[in-house]
Coordinates of C-alpha atoms in Angstrom, one line a residue:
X232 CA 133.3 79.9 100.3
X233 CA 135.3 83.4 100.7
X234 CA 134.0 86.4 101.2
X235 CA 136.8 88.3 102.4
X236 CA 137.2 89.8 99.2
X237 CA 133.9 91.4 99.6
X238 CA 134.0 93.1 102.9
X239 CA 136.5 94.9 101.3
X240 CA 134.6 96.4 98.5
X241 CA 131.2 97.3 100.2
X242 CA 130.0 99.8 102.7
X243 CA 127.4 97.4 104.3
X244 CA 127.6 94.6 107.2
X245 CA 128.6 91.5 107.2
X246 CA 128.4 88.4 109.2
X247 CA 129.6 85.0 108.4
X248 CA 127.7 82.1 109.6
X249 CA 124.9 84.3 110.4
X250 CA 122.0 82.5 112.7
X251 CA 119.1 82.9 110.3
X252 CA 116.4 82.5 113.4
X253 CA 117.6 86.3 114.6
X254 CA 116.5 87.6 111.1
X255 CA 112.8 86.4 110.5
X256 CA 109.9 87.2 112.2
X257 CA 109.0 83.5 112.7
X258 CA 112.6 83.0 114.6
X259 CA 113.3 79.8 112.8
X260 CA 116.0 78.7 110.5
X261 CA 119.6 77.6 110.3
X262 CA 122.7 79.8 109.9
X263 CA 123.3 81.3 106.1
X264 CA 127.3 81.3 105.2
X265 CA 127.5 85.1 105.4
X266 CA 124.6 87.3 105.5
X267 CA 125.1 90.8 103.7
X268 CA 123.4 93.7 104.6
X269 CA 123.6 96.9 101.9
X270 CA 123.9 100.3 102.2
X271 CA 122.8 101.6 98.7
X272 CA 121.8 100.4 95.6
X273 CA 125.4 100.3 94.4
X274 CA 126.0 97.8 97.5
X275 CA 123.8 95.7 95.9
X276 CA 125.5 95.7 92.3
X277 CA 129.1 95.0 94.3
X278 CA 127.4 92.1 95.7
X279 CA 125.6 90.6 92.9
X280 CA 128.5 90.9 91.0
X281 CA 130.8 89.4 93.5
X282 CA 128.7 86.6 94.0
X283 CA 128.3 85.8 90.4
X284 CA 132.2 86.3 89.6
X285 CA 133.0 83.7 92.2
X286 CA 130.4 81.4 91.1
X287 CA 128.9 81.8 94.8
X288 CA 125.0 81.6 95.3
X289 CA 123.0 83.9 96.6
X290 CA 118.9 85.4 97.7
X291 CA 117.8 88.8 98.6
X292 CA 115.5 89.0 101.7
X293 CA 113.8 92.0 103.5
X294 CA 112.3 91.9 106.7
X295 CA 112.2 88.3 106.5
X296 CA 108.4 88.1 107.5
X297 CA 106.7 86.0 104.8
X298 CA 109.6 83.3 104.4
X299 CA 110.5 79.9 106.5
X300 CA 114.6 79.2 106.6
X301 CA 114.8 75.5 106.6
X302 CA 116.9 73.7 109.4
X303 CA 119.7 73.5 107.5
X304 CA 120.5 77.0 106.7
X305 CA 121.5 79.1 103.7
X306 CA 124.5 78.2 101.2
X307 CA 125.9 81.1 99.9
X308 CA 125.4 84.9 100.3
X309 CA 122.0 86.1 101.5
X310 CA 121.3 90.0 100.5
X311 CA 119.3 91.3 103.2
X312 CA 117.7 95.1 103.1
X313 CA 116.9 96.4 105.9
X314 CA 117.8 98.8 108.3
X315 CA 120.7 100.2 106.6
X316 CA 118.1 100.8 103.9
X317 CA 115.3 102.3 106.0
X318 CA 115.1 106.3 104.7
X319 CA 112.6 107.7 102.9
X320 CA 111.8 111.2 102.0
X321 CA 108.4 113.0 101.0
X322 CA 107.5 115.6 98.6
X323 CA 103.7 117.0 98.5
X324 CA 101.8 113.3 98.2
X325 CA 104.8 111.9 96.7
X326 CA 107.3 109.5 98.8
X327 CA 110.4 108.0 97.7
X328 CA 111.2 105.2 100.1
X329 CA 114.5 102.9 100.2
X330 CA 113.1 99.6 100.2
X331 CA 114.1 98.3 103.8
X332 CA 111.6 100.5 105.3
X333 CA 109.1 98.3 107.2
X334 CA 105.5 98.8 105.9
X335 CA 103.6 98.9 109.2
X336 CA 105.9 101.8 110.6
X337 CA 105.3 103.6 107.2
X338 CA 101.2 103.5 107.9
X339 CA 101.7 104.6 111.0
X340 CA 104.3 107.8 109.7
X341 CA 102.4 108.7 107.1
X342 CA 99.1 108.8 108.3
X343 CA 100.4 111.1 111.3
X344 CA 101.4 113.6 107.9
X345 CA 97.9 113.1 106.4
X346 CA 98.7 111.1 103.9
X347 CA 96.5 108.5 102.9
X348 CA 97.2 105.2 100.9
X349 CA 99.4 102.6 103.2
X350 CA 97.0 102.5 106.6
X351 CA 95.6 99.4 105.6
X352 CA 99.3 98.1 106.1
X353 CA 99.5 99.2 109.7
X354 CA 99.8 95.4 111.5
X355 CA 102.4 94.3 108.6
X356 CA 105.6 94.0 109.1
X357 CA 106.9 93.5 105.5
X358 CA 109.6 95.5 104.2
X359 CA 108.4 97.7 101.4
X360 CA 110.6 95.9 98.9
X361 CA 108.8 92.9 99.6
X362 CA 105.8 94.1 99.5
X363 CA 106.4 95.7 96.4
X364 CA 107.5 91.9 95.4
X365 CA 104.6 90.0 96.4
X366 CA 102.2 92.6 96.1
X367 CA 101.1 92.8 100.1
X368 CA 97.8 93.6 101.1
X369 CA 94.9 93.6 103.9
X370 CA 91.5 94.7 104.2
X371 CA 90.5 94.5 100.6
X372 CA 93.7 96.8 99.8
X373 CA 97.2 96.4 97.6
X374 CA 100.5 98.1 97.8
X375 CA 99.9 98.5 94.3
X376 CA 96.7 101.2 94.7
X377 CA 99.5 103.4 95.5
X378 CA 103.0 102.2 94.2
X379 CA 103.6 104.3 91.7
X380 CA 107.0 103.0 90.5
X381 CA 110.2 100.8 91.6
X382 CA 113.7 101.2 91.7
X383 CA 115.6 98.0 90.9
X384 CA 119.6 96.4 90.4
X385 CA 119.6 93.9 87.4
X386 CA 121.5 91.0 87.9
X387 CA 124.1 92.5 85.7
X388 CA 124.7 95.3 88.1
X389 CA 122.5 97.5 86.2
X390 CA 119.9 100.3 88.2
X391 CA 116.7 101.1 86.6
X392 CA 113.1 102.7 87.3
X393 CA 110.2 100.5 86.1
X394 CA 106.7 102.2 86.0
X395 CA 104.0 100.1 87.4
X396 CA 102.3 100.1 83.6
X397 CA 105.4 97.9 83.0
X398 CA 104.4 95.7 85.4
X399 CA 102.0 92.4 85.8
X400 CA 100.2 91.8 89.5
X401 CA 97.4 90.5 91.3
X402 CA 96.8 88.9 94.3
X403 CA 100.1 88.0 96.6
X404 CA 101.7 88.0 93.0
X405 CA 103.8 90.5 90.6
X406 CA 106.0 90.0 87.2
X407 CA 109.1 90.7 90.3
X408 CA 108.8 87.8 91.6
X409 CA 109.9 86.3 88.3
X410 CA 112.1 89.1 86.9
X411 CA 114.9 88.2 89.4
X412 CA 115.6 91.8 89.9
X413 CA 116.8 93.1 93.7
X414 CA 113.8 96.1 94.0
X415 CA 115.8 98.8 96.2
X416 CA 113.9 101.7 96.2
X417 CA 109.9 102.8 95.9
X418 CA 107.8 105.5 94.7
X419 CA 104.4 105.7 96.2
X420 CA 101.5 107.8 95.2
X421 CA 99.6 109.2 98.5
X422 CA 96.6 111.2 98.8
X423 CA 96.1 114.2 101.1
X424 CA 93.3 113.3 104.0
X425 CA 93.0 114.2 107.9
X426 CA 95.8 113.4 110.4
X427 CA 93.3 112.8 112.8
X428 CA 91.6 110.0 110.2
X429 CA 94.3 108.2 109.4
X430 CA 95.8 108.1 113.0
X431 CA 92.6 106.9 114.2
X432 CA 92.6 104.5 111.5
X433 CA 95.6 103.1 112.0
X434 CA 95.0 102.8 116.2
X435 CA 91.6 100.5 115.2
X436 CA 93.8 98.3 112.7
X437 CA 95.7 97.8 115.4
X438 CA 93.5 97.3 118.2
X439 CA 92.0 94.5 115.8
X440 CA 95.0 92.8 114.8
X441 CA 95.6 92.8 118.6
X442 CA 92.1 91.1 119.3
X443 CA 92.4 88.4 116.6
X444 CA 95.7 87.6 115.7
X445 CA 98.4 86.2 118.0
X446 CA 100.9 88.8 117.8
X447 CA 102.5 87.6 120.8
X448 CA 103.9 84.6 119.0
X449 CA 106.6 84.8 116.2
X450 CA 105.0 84.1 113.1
X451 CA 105.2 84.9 109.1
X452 CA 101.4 86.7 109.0
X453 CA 99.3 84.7 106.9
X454 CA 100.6 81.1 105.5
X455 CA 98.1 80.2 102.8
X456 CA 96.8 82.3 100.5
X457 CA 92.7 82.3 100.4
X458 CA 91.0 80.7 98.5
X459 CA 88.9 82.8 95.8
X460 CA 85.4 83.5 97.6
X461 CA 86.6 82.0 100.9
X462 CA 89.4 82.5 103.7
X463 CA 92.1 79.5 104.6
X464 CA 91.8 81.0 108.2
X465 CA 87.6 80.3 107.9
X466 CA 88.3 76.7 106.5
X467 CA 91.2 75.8 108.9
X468 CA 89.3 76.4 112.2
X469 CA 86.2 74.8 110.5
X470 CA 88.3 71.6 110.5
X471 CA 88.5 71.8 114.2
X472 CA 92.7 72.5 113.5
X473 CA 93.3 75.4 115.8
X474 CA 95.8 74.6 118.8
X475 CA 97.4 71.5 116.6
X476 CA 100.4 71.1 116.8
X477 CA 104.4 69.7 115.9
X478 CA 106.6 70.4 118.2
X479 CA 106.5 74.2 119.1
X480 CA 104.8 75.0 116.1
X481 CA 100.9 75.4 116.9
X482 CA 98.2 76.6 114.5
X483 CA 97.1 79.6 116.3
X484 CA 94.3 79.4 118.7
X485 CA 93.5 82.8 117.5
X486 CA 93.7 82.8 113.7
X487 CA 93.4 79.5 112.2
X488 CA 95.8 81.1 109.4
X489 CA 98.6 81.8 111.7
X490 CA 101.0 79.1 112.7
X491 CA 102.9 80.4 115.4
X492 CA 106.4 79.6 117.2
X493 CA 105.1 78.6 121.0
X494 CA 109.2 77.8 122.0
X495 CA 112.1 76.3 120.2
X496 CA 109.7 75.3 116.9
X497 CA 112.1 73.5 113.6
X498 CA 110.8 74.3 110.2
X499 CA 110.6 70.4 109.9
X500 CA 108.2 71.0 112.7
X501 CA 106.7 74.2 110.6
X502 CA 106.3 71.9 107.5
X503 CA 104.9 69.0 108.9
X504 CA 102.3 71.1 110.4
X505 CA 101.5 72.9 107.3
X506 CA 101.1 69.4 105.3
X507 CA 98.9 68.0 107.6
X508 CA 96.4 71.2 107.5
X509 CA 96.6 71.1 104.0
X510 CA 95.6 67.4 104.0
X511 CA 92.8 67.7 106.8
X512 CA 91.4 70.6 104.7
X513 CA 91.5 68.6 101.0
X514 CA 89.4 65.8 102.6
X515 CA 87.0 67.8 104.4
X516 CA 86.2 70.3 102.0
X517 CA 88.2 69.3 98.6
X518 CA 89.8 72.9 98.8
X519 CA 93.7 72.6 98.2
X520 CA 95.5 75.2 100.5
X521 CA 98.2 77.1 98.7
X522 CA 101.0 78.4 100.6
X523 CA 101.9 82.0 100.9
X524 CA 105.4 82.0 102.6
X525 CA 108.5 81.6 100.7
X526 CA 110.6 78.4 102.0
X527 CA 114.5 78.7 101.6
X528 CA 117.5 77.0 102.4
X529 CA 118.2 73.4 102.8
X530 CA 117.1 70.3 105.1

């Protein structure tokens, strides 16, 4: 495939061959053909419509935090927003936000302004276009309490504002996963509190996360989704699971929801790990584990 044609046309970064593992948070996955990194919203369009007119496929990633790359990488272009598209600006209780900012620094800033509505986020890494996508949340809180509105590129180039009114969500799922649509900017709804509140907030959040999940692994967060009325992470470690393991990838000993890169982990490794909790768990307690990440590329 060629993209020489498009380095010529964009403002953003590119690299061909691109070692997937150095771009998600679980360091796993094989090179993508060239990996594409806007600087703006019309960046996007140039690339969408480059990819389309040479018949060339292509994703759109973020922060790469919820998604496993397969071994055998990613054909095509892969659009990936993120710290060329990291700004954001605020007005009163009002932010507009480009949509590779990363969710957990955002807690952090905001709540040092006294602005209240993303603090819950502070231990995820997620960019905010993706968790605009798949509707993040932690604690008993959404993105969507406070999103207020998105900015997105169609896939025929066009940029447009959809309200939140105009669109469907629940948990870990919205209407954009489905639209197809690249979301490049966000408008969030805050609300005044103390600095002091938030900050301290945020610290506790932290300290927690610290305590009981194994941040000092790579890992995707959370890989199944809970059940309704129960956690995957309560039924996982109920089924004796935690410290299993393929290869270098180990079901935390920490957080029976994690699975965690201990060295040099495969997503065969990932996957066969995944199935066999999934099966362990159906037997001993007929629930069916669903998973949460987003698996791309090819064997």
């Amino acid at each position: 495939m060629d993209f020489s044609g498009l380095k010529k046309i964009v403002k953003g970064d590119i690299e061909v061959n691109a070692p997937m593992s150095q771009y998600t948070t679980w360091h796993i996955g094989g090179n993508a053909d060239c990996l594409f990194s806007p600087c703006d919203s019309e960046d996007i369009a140039l690339g969408l419509a480059y990819a389309k007119n040479k018949g060339i496929p292509y994703m759109v990633m973020g922060n790469g935090s919820n998604m496993l790359v397969l071994d055998g990488g990613i054909r095509g272009l892969v659009i990936r927003i993120g710290e060329n598209m990291a700004t954001y600006t605020v007005a009163g209780d009002k932010i507009e936000a480009l949509s590779g900012c990363i969710l957990a620094k955002m807690a952090r800033e905001t709540a040092k302004l006294g602005l209240g509505g993303l603090e819950w986020g502070a231990g995820i890494p997620a960019s905010l276009g993706g968790a605009a996508v798949m509707n993040a949340g932690a604690y008993g809180h959404s993105f969507y309490e406070t999103l207020a509105a998105v900015e997105v590129v169609e896939m025929d180039g066009n940029i447009s504002i959809i309200d939140i009114k105009d669109l469907s969500y629940g948990y870990r799922n919205t209407s954009l996963m489905k639209k197809g649509a690249v979301v490049t900017k966000v408008f969030l709804n805050m609300h005044k509190d103390n600095a002091e509140v938030l900050t301290n907030f945020v610290d506790e959040t932290l300290k927690t996360r610290r305590k009981n999940q194994p941040l000092e692994y790579p890992s995707a967060g959370s890989v199944f989704k809970n059940p309704q009325n129960d956690h995957a992470g309560r039924l996982i470690e109920a089924a004796g699971l935690r410290g299993l393991c393929h290869g270098d990838a180990q079901v935390s000993e920490k957080h029976g929801n994690f699975i965690v890169n201990i060295g040099s982990a495969k997503a065969t490794d990932v996957l066969e790990l995944i199935a066999e909790v999934r099966n362990i768990v159906k037997k001993k307690f007929d629930v069916d584990l669903e998973p949460e990440v987003r698996l791309v590329g090819e064997r």
